Coordinates of N, CA and C in Angstrom, one line a residue:
X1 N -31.6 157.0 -71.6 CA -32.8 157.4 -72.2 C -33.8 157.8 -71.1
X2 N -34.5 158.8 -71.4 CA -35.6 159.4 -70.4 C -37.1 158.6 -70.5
X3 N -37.5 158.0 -69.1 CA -38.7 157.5 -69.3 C -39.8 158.5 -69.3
X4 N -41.0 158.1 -69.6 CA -42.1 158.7 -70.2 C -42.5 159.2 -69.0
X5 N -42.3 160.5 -69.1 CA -43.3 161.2 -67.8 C -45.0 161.1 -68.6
X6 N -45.8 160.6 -67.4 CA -47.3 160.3 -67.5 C -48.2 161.7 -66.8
X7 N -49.1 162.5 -67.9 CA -49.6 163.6 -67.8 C -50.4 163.6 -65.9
X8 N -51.3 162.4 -66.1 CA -52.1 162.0 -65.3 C -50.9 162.2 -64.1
X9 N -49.8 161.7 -64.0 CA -49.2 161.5 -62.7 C -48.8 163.2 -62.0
X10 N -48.2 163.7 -63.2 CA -47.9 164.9 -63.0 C -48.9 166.1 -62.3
X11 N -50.4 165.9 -63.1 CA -51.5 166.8 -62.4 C -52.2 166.2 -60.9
X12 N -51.8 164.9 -60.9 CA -51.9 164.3 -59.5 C -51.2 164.7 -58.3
X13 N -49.8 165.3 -58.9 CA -48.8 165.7 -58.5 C -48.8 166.9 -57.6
X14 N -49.1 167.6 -58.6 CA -50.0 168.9 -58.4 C -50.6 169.4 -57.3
X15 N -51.6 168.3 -57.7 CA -53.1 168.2 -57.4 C -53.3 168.4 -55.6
X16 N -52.0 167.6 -55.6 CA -51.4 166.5 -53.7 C -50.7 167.7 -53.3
X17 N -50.3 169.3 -54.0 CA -49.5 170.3 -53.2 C -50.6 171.4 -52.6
X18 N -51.5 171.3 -52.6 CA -52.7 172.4 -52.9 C -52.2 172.8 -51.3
X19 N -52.1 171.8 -50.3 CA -51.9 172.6 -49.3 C -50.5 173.0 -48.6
X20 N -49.9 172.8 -49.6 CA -48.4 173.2 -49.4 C -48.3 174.9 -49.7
X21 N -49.2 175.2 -51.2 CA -49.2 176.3 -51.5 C -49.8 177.2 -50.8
X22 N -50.9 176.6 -50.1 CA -51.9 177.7 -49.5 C -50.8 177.9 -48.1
X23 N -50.4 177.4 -47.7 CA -49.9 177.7 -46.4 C -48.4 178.1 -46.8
X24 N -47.7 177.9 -48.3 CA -46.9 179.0 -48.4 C -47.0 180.8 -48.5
X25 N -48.6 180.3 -49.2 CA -48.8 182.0 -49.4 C -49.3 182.7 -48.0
X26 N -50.2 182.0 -47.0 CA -51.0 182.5 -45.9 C -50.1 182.1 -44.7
X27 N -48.8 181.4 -44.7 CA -48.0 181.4 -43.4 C -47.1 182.4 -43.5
X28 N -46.6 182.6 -45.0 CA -45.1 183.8 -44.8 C -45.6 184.5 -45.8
X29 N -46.0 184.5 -47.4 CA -45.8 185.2 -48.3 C -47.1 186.3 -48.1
X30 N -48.2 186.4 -47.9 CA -48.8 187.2 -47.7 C -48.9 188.3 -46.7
X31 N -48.6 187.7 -45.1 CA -48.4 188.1 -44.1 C -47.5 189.3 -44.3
X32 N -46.6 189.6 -45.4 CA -45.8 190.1 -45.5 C -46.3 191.5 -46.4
X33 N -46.7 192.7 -46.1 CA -47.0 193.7 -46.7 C -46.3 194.4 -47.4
X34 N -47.0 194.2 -48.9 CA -46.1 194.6 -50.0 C -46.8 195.6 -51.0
X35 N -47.4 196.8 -51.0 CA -48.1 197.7 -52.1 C -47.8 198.1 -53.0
X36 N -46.4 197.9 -53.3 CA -45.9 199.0 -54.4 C -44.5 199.0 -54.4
X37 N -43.5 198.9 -55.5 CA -41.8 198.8 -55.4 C -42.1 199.8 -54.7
X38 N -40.5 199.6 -54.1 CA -39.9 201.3 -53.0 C -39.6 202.2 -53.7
X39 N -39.4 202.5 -55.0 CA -39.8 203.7 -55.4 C -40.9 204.1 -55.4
X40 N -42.3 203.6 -55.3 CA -43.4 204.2 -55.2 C -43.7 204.4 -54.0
X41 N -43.1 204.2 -53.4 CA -43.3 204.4 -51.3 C -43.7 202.8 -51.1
X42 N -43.8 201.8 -51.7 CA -44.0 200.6 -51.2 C -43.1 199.9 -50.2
X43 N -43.3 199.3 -49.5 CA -42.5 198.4 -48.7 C -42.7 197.0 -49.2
X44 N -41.6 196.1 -48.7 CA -42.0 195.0 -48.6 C -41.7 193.6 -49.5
X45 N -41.6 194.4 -50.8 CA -41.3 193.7 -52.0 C -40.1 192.7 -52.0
X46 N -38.7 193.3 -51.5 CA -37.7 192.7 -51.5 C -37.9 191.6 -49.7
X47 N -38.4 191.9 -49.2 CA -38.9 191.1 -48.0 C -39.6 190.0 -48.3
X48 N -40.9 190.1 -49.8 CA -41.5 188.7 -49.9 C -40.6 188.0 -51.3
X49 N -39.5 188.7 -51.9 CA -38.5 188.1 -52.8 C -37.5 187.3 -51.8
X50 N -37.2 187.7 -50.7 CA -36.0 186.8 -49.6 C -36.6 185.7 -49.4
X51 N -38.2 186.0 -49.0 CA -39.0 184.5 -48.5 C -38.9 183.7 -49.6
X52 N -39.4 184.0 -50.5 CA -39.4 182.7 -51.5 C -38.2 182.5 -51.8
X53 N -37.2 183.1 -51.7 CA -35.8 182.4 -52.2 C -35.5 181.5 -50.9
X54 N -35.8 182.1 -49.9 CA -35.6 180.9 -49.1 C -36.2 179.3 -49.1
X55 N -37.7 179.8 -49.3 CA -38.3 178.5 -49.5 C -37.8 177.5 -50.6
X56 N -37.4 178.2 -51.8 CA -36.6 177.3 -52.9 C -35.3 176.8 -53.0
X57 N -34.4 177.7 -52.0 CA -33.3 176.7 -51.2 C -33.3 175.9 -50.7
X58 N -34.7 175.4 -49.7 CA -35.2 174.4 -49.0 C -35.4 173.0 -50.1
X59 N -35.7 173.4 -51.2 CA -35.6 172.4 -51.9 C -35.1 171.8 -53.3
X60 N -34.3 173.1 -53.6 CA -33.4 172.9 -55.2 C -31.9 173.0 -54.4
X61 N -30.7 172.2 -54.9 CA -29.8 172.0 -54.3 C -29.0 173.9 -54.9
X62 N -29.7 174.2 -56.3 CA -28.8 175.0 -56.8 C -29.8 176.3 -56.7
X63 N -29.7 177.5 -56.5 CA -30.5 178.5 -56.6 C -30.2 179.9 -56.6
X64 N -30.3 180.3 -58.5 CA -29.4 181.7 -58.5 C -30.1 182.9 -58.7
X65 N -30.2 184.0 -57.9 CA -30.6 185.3 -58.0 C -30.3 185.6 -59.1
X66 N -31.4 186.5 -60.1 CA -30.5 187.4 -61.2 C -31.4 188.8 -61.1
X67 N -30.9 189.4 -60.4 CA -31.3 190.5 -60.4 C -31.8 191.7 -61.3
X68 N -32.5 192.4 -62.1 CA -32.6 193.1 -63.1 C -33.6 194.6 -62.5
X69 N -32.8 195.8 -63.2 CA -33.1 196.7 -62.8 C -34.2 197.0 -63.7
X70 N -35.6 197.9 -62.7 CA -37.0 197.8 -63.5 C -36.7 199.1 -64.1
X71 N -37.6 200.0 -65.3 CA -38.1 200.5 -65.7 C -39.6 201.2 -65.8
X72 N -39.8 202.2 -65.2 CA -41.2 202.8 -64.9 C -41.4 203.4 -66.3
X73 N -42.4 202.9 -67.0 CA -43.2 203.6 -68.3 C -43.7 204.8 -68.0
X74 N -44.1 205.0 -69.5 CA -44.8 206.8 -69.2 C -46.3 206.3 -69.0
X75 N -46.8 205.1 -69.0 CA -48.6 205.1 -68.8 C -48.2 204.5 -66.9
X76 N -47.0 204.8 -66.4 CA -47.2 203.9 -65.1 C -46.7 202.8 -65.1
X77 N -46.5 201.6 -66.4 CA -46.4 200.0 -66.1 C -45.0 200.0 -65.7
X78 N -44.2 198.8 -65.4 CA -43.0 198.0 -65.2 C -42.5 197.4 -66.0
X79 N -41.3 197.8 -66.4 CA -40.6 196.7 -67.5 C -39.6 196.5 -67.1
X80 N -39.3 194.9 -67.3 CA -37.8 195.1 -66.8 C -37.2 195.1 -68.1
X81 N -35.8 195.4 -68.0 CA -35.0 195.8 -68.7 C -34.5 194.8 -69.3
X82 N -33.8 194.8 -70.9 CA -33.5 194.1 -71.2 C -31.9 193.9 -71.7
X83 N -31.3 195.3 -71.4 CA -30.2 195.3 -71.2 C -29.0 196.1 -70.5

């Protein structure tokens, strides 16, 4: 039987990563120049997708890529695909 996860502990939890996150985004994930997928002449995208897979190896034993090819609309947006 699963004990009662407590709301309070969880946003405490949180609360206690604030500087984990900032120094994930401003040590590797930002530093990393990304404007636009590579089809739009952007660089970079699949450079700050490796970082964070890396960082989540660091702490999930299991961690699976699923790749999905995007779709450029007619107004410009991104969809990924759904099949």
């Amino acid at each position: 039987m699963r004990s009662k996860i407590d709301l309070g502990d969880v946003l405490k939890y949180v609360d206690g990563q604030r500087d984990f996150a900032i120094e994930l985004y401003r040590g590797g994930f930002i530093p990393i120049k990304a404007l636009a997928p590579p089809e739009n002449g952007g660089d970079g995208e699949w450079d700050r997708a490796n970082y964070l897979l890396g960082v989540a190896k660091r702490y999930f034993d299991e961690v699976r890529v699923m790749e999905a090819p995007l779709i450029i609309g007619l107004a410009g947006g991104v969809q990924g695909r759904t099949s």
